[in-house]
Amino acid sequence: MFVIVVYDVQVKRVAKVLKVCRKYLYWVQNSVLEGEITLADFEELKRDLKRIISPETDSVLFYTFRTTRYTERISIGLQKGGEDRFL
Amino acid sequence: MFVIVVYDVQVKRVAKVLKVCRKYLYWVQNSVLEGEITLADFEELKRDLKRIISPETDSVLFYTFRTTRYTERISIGLQKGGEDRFL
């Protein structure tokens, strides 16, 4: 499966959240990572993040895709990172 | 078409970028908006944003989907906004 993660967490937890996400996904833009991931790894990622974040203040969004057909990533402005590829 | 926008722009331009995005999309989380949009409106949105952002420092990502089947949005932590629906 393909997943896009967008997090919005307090500054003191950014480094930890980023580190966990980077175990499985690649960095695209500040607070955005994406990549192919197995269902087992995705479950582990969610579990790890739930341990780190504070549910009162932090939020993490996961967009998951079983198929990536007909999907495109368009970037305007500064190209900050990640593989420059179509999903 | 369905689009997810994630922006990472300098603080002084956040309000302007958000205002333009809100013309077409609904807010999901800090720096994230999504929604159904016509191709014409999407072109207008990109044009408007290109006028506002500074390409040296700001970046905006658009994920576009012709079909939204097999797509799911999962949220952990604080639910900040947007319609709580599957794509």
Coordinates of N, CA and C in Angstrom, one line a residue:
Chain A
M1 N 0.8 -1.2 0.0 CA 0.0 0.0 0.0 C 0.9 1.2 0.0
F2 N 0.2 2.3 -0.4 CA 1.0 3.6 -0.4 C 0.4 4.5 0.6
V3 N 1.2 5.2 1.3 CA 0.7 6.1 2.4 C 1.4 7.5 2.4
I4 N 0.6 8.5 2.6 CA 1.1 9.9 2.8 C 0.8 10.2 4.3
V5 N 1.8 10.7 5.0 CA 1.6 11.1 6.4 C 1.8 12.6 6.5
V6 N 0.9 13.3 7.1 CA 1.1 14.7 7.4 C 0.9 14.9 8.9
Y7 N 1.9 15.4 9.6 CA 1.8 15.5 11.0 C 1.8 17.0 11.4
D8 N 1.2 17.3 12.5 CA 1.1 18.6 13.1 C 1.2 18.4 14.6
V9 N 2.5 18.4 15.1 CA 2.8 18.1 16.5 C 3.6 19.2 17.1
Q10 N 3.6 19.2 18.5 CA 4.3 20.2 19.2 C 5.8 20.1 18.9
V11 N 6.5 21.3 18.8 CA 7.9 21.3 18.4 C 8.8 20.3 19.1
K12 N 8.5 20.1 20.4 CA 9.4 19.2 21.2 C 9.3 17.7 20.8
R13 N 8.2 17.4 20.0 CA 8.0 16.1 19.6 C 8.3 15.9 18.1
V14 N 8.6 16.9 17.4 CA 8.8 16.8 15.9 C 10.0 15.9 15.6
A15 N 11.1 16.0 16.2 CA 12.3 15.1 15.9 C 11.9 13.7 16.1
K16 N 11.2 13.3 17.2 CA 10.9 11.9 17.4 C 9.9 11.4 16.4
V17 N 8.9 12.2 16.1 CA 7.9 11.8 15.1 C 8.5 11.6 13.7
L18 N 9.4 12.5 13.3 CA 10.1 12.5 12.1 C 11.0 11.2 12.0
K19 N 11.6 10.9 13.1 CA 12.5 9.7 13.1 C 11.7 8.4 12.9
V20 N 10.6 8.3 13.6 CA 9.8 7.1 13.4 C 9.2 7.0 12.0
C21 N 8.7 8.1 11.5 CA 8.2 8.1 10.1 C 9.3 7.7 9.1
R22 N 10.5 8.2 9.3 CA 11.6 7.9 8.4 C 12.0 6.5 8.4
K23 N 11.7 5.8 9.4 CA 12.0 4.3 9.4 C 11.3 3.6 8.2
Y24 N 10.1 4.2 7.8 CA 9.3 3.5 6.9 C 9.1 4.3 5.6
L25 N 9.1 5.6 5.7 CA 8.7 6.5 4.6 C 9.8 7.5 4.2
Y26 N 9.7 8.1 3.1 CA 10.6 9.2 2.8 C 10.0 10.6 2.9
W27 N 10.9 11.5 3.2 CA 10.5 12.8 3.5 C 10.2 13.6 2.2
V28 N 9.1 14.3 2.2 CA 8.7 15.1 1.0 C 8.8 16.6 1.2
Q29 N 8.3 17.0 2.3 CA 8.2 18.4 2.7 C 8.1 18.5 4.2
N30 N 8.4 19.6 4.8 CA 8.2 19.8 6.2 C 6.9 19.1 6.6
S31 N 6.9 18.2 7.5 CA 5.7 17.5 8.1 C 5.0 16.6 7.1
V32 N 5.6 16.3 6.0 CA 5.0 15.4 5.0 C 6.0 14.3 4.6
L33 N 5.6 13.0 4.8 CA 6.4 11.9 4.3 C 5.4 11.0 3.5
E34 N 6.0 10.2 2.6 CA 5.2 9.3 1.9 C 6.0 8.0 1.5
G35 N 5.3 7.0 1.0 CA 6.1 5.8 0.5 C 5.2 4.6 0.5
E36 N 5.8 3.6 -0.1 CA 5.2 2.2 -0.1 C 5.4 1.6 1.3
I37 N 4.5 0.9 1.8 CA 4.6 0.4 3.1 C 3.7 -0.9 3.2
T38 N 4.2 -1.9 3.9 CA 3.4 -3.1 4.1 C 2.3 -2.8 5.2
L39 N 1.3 -3.6 5.2 CA 0.2 -3.4 6.1 C 0.8 -3.5 7.6
A40 N 1.7 -4.5 7.7 CA 2.3 -4.8 9.1 C 3.1 -3.6 9.5
D41 N 3.9 -3.0 8.6 CA 4.7 -1.9 9.0 C 3.8 -0.7 9.2
F42 N 2.7 -0.5 8.5 CA 1.8 0.6 8.7 C 1.2 0.5 10.1
E43 N 0.8 -0.7 10.5 CA 0.3 -0.9 11.9 C 1.3 -0.5 12.9
E44 N 2.6 -0.9 12.6 CA 3.7 -0.6 13.6 C 3.9 0.9 13.6
L45 N 3.9 1.5 12.5 CA 4.1 3.0 12.4 C 3.0 3.7 13.2
K46 N 1.8 3.3 13.1 CA 0.7 4.0 13.8 C 0.9 3.7 15.3
R47 N 1.2 2.5 15.7 CA 1.4 2.2 17.1 C 2.6 3.0 17.7
D48 N 3.7 3.1 16.9 CA 4.8 3.9 17.4 C 4.4 5.4 17.6
L49 N 3.7 5.9 16.6 CA 3.3 7.3 16.7 C 2.3 7.6 17.8
K50 N 1.4 6.7 18.0 CA 0.5 6.8 19.1 C 1.2 6.9 20.5
R51 N 2.3 6.2 20.6 CA 3.1 6.2 21.8 C 3.8 7.6 22.0
I52 N 4.1 8.2 20.9 CA 4.9 9.4 21.0 C 4.0 10.7 21.2
I53 N 3.0 10.8 20.4 CA 2.2 12.0 20.3 C 1.3 12.2 21.5
S54 N 1.0 13.5 21.7 CA 0.0 13.8 22.8 C -1.3 14.1 22.1
P55 N -2.3 13.2 22.4 CA -3.6 13.3 21.6 C -4.4 14.6 21.9
E56 N -4.0 15.3 23.0 CA -4.6 16.6 23.3 C -4.2 17.7 22.4
T57 N -3.0 17.6 21.9 CA -2.4 18.8 21.1 C -1.9 18.4 19.7
D58 N -1.5 17.1 19.5 CA -0.9 16.7 18.3 C -1.9 16.0 17.4
S59 N -1.7 16.1 16.1 CA -2.5 15.3 15.2 C -1.6 14.8 14.0
V60 N -2.0 13.6 13.6 CA -1.3 13.0 12.5 C -2.3 12.4 11.5
L61 N -2.2 12.8 10.2 CA -3.1 12.3 9.2 C -2.4 11.3 8.3
F62 N -3.1 10.2 8.0 CA -2.6 9.2 7.1 C -3.5 9.1 5.9
Y63 N -3.0 9.3 4.7 CA -3.8 9.0 3.6 C -3.3 7.7 3.0
T64 N -4.2 6.7 2.9 CA -3.7 5.4 2.4 C -4.4 5.1 1.1
F65 N -3.6 4.4 0.2 CA -4.0 4.1 -1.1 C -3.7 2.6 -1.4
R66 N -4.7 1.9 -1.8 CA -4.5 0.5 -2.2 C -3.9 0.5 -3.6
T67 N -4.4 1.5 -4.4 CA -3.8 1.6 -5.7 C -3.3 3.1 -5.9
T68 N -2.3 3.2 -6.6 CA -1.8 4.6 -6.8 C -2.0 5.1 -8.2
R69 N -2.8 4.3 -9.0 CA -3.1 4.7 -10.3 C -3.9 6.0 -10.4
Y70 N -3.7 6.8 -11.4 CA -4.4 8.1 -11.6 C -4.1 9.1 -10.5
T71 N -3.0 9.0 -9.9 CA -2.6 9.9 -8.8 C -1.4 10.6 -9.2
E72 N -1.3 11.9 -8.9 CA -0.2 12.7 -9.3 C 0.2 13.6 -8.2
R73 N 1.4 13.9 -8.0 CA 1.9 14.9 -7.0 C 2.5 16.0 -7.8
I74 N 1.9 17.2 -7.6 CA 2.4 18.4 -8.3 C 3.0 19.3 -7.2
S75 N 4.1 19.9 -7.5 CA 4.7 20.8 -6.5 C 4.9 22.2 -7.1
I76 N 4.6 23.2 -6.4 CA 5.0 24.5 -6.8 C 5.8 25.2 -5.8
G77 N 6.7 26.1 -6.2 CA 7.6 26.7 -5.3 C 8.8 25.8 -5.1
L78 N 9.4 26.0 -3.9 CA 10.6 25.3 -3.6 C 10.4 23.8 -3.6
Q79 N 11.3 23.0 -4.2 CA 11.3 21.6 -4.2 C 12.1 21.2 -3.0
K80 N 11.5 20.7 -1.9 CA 12.3 20.5 -0.7 C 12.9 19.1 -0.5
G81 N 12.3 18.2 -1.1 CA 13.0 16.8 -0.9 C 12.1 15.7 -1.4
G82 N 12.5 14.5 -1.1 CA 11.8 13.4 -1.6 C 12.1 13.0 -3.0
E83 N 11.6 11.9 -3.4 CA 11.9 11.5 -4.8 C 10.9 12.3 -5.6
D84 N 11.3 12.8 -6.7 CA 10.4 13.5 -7.6 C 9.8 12.6 -8.6
R85 N 8.8 11.9 -8.1 CA 8.2 10.9 -8.9 C 6.7 11.0 -8.8
F86 N 6.0 10.4 -9.8 CA 4.6 10.2 -9.7 C 4.3 9.1 -8.8
L87 N 3.1 9.2 -8.1 CA 2.7 8.1 -7.2 C 2.4 6.9 -7.9
Chain B
M1 N -12.4 16.1 -9.9 CA -11.2 15.5 -9.3 C -11.1 15.8 -7.8
F2 N -10.3 15.0 -7.1 CA -10.1 15.2 -5.7 C -8.7 15.7 -5.5
V3 N -8.5 16.7 -4.6 CA -7.2 17.2 -4.4 C -6.9 17.4 -2.9
I4 N -5.6 17.1 -2.5 CA -5.1 17.3 -1.1 C -4.0 18.4 -1.3
V5 N -4.1 19.4 -0.6 CA -3.0 20.5 -0.6 C -2.3 20.5 0.7
V6 N -1.0 20.5 0.7 CA -0.2 20.7 1.9 C 0.8 21.8 1.6
Y7 N 0.7 22.8 2.4 CA 1.6 24.0 2.1 C 2.6 24.2 3.3
D8 N 3.8 24.7 2.9 CA 4.8 25.0 3.8 C 5.4 26.3 3.4
V9 N 4.8 27.4 3.9 CA 5.2 28.7 3.5 C 5.6 29.6 4.7
Q10 N 6.2 30.7 4.4 CA 6.7 31.6 5.5 C 5.4 32.2 6.2
V11 N 5.6 32.4 7.5 CA 4.5 32.8 8.3 C 3.7 34.0 7.8
K12 N 4.4 34.9 7.2 CA 3.7 36.1 6.8 C 2.8 35.9 5.6
R13 N 3.0 34.7 4.9 CA 2.1 34.4 3.8 C 1.0 33.3 4.1
V14 N 1.1 32.8 5.3 CA 0.1 31.7 5.7 C -1.3 32.1 5.5
A15 N -1.7 33.3 6.0 CA -3.1 33.7 6.0 C -3.6 33.9 4.5
K16 N -2.8 34.4 3.7 CA -3.1 34.6 2.3 C -3.3 33.2 1.6
V17 N -2.4 32.4 1.8 CA -2.4 31.0 1.2 C -3.6 30.3 1.6
L18 N -3.9 30.3 2.9 CA -5.1 29.6 3.5 C -6.3 30.2 2.9
K19 N -6.4 31.5 2.8 CA -7.6 32.1 2.2 C -7.9 31.7 0.8
V20 N -6.9 31.6 0.0 CA -7.0 31.2 -1.4 C -7.5 29.7 -1.4
C21 N -6.8 28.9 -0.6 CA -7.2 27.5 -0.6 C -8.6 27.2 -0.2
R22 N -9.0 28.0 0.8 CA -10.4 27.9 1.4 C -11.5 28.3 0.4
K23 N -11.1 29.0 -0.7 CA -12.1 29.3 -1.7 C -12.6 28.0 -2.4
Y24 N -11.7 27.0 -2.4 CA -12.0 25.8 -3.2 C -12.1 24.5 -2.4
L25 N -11.4 24.5 -1.2 CA -11.2 23.3 -0.5 C -11.6 23.5 1.0
Y26 N -11.7 22.4 1.7 CA -11.9 22.6 3.1 C -10.7 22.2 3.9
W27 N -10.6 22.8 5.1 CA -9.5 22.7 5.9 C -9.5 21.4 6.7
V28 N -8.4 20.7 6.8 CA -8.4 19.4 7.5 C -7.5 19.5 8.7
Q29 N -6.3 20.1 8.6 CA -5.4 20.2 9.7 C -4.5 21.4 9.3
N30 N -3.7 21.9 10.3 CA -2.8 23.0 9.9 C -2.0 22.6 8.7
S31 N -2.1 23.5 7.7 CA -1.4 23.4 6.4 C -1.9 22.3 5.5
V32 N -3.1 21.7 5.8 CA -3.6 20.7 4.9 C -5.1 21.0 4.6
L33 N -5.4 21.1 3.3 CA -6.8 21.2 2.9 C -7.1 20.2 1.9
E34 N -8.4 19.8 1.7 CA -8.7 18.8 0.7 C -10.1 19.1 0.1
G35 N -10.4 18.5 -1.0 CA -11.8 18.6 -1.5 C -11.9 18.2 -2.9
E36 N -13.2 18.1 -3.4 CA -13.5 18.0 -4.8 C -13.3 19.3 -5.5
I37 N -12.7 19.3 -6.6 CA -12.5 20.5 -7.3 C -12.6 20.3 -8.8
T38 N -13.1 21.2 -9.6 CA -13.1 21.1 -11.1 C -11.7 21.3 -11.6
L39 N -11.4 20.8 -12.7 CA -10.1 21.1 -13.3 C -9.8 22.6 -13.5
A40 N -10.9 23.3 -13.9 CA -10.7 24.7 -14.1 C -10.4 25.4 -12.8
D41 N -11.1 25.1 -11.8 CA -10.8 25.7 -10.4 C -9.4 25.3 -9.9
F42 N -9.0 24.1 -10.2 CA -7.7 23.6 -9.8 C -6.6 24.5 -10.5
E43 N -6.8 24.7 -11.8 CA -5.8 25.6 -12.5 C -5.8 27.0 -11.9
E44 N -7.0 27.5 -11.5 CA -7.1 28.8 -10.9 C -6.4 28.8 -9.6
L45 N -6.6 27.8 -8.8 CA -6.0 27.7 -7.5 C -4.5 27.7 -7.6
K46 N -3.9 26.9 -8.5 CA -2.5 26.9 -8.7 C -2.0 28.3 -9.1
R47 N -2.7 28.9 -10.1 CA -2.3 30.2 -10.6 C -2.3 31.2 -9.4
D48 N -3.4 31.2 -8.6 CA -3.5 32.2 -7.5 C -2.3 31.9 -6.5
L49 N -2.0 30.7 -6.2 CA -1.0 30.4 -5.2 C 0.4 30.8 -5.8
K50 N 0.6 30.5 -7.0 CA 1.9 30.9 -7.6 C 2.2 32.4 -7.5
R51 N 1.1 33.2 -7.6 CA 1.2 34.6 -7.4 C 1.6 35.0 -6.0
I52 N 1.1 34.2 -5.0 CA 1.3 34.6 -3.6 C 2.7 34.1 -3.1
I53 N 3.0 32.9 -3.4 CA 4.2 32.3 -2.7 C 5.5 32.8 -3.3
S54 N 6.5 32.6 -2.5 CA 7.8 33.0 -2.9 C 8.6 31.7 -3.2
P55 N 8.9 31.4 -4.5 CA 9.4 30.1 -4.8 C 10.8 29.8 -4.2
E56 N 11.4 30.8 -3.7 CA 12.7 30.5 -3.0 C 12.6 29.9 -1.6
T57 N 11.4 30.2 -1.0 CA 11.3 29.7 0.4 C 10.1 28.8 0.6
D58 N 9.1 29.0 -0.2 CA 7.8 28.4 0.1 C 7.6 27.2 -0.8
S59 N 6.8 26.2 -0.3 CA 6.5 25.1 -1.2 C 5.0 24.7 -0.9
V60 N 4.4 24.2 -2.0 CA 3.0 23.7 -1.9 C 2.9 22.4 -2.7
L61 N 2.4 21.4 -2.0 CA 2.2 20.1 -2.7 C 0.7 19.9 -3.0
F62 N 0.5 19.4 -4.1 CA -0.9 19.0 -4.5 C -0.9 17.5 -4.8
Y63 N -1.7 16.8 -4.1 CA -1.9 15.4 -4.5 C -3.3 15.3 -5.2
T64 N -3.3 14.8 -6.4 CA -4.5 14.8 -7.2 C -5.0 13.4 -7.5
F65 N -6.3 13.2 -7.5 CA -6.8 11.9 -7.7 C -8.0 12.0 -8.7
R66 N -7.9 11.2 -9.7 CA -9.0 11.1 -10.6 C -10.1 10.3 -10.0
T67 N -9.7 9.2 -9.3 CA -10.6 8.4 -8.6 C -10.3 8.4 -7.1
T68 N -11.2 8.3 -6.3 CA -10.9 8.3 -4.8 C -11.2 6.9 -4.2
R69 N -11.5 5.9 -5.1 CA -11.7 4.6 -4.6 C -10.5 4.0 -3.9
Y70 N -10.7 3.2 -2.9 CA -9.7 2.5 -2.2 C -8.8 3.5 -1.4
T71 N -9.3 4.6 -1.1 CA -8.5 5.6 -0.4 C -9.1 5.9 0.9
E72 N -8.3 6.0 1.9 CA -8.8 6.2 3.3 C -8.0 7.3 4.0
R73 N -8.7 8.1 4.8 CA -7.9 9.0 5.6 C -8.1 8.6 7.0
I74 N -7.0 8.3 7.7 CA -7.0 7.9 9.1 C -6.3 9.0 9.9
S75 N -6.9 9.3 11.0 CA -6.4 10.4 11.9 C -6.1 9.8 13.2
I76 N -4.9 10.2 13.8 CA -4.6 9.8 15.2 C -4.3 11.1 15.9
G77 N -4.6 11.1 17.2 CA -4.4 12.3 18.0 C -5.6 13.2 17.8
L78 N -5.3 14.5 18.0 CA -6.3 15.6 17.9 C -7.0 15.6 16.6
Q79 N -8.3 15.6 16.6 CA -9.1 15.8 15.3 C -9.3 17.3 15.1
K80 N -8.5 17.9 14.2 CA -8.5 19.4 14.1 C -9.6 20.0 13.3
G81 N -10.1 19.3 12.3 CA -11.1 19.9 11.5 C -11.5 19.1 10.3
G82 N -12.2 19.8 9.4 CA -12.5 19.1 8.1 C -13.7 18.1 8.3
E83 N -14.2 17.7 7.2 CA -15.3 16.7 7.3 C -14.6 15.3 7.7
D84 N -15.2 14.6 8.6 CA -14.6 13.3 8.9 C -15.2 12.3 8.0
R85 N -14.6 12.2 6.8 CA -15.2 11.3 5.9 C -14.1 10.5 5.1
F86 N -14.5 9.4 4.5 CA -13.6 8.7 3.6 C -13.5 9.5 2.3
L87 N -12.4 9.4 1.7 CA -12.2 10.1 0.4 C -13.1 9.5 -0.7

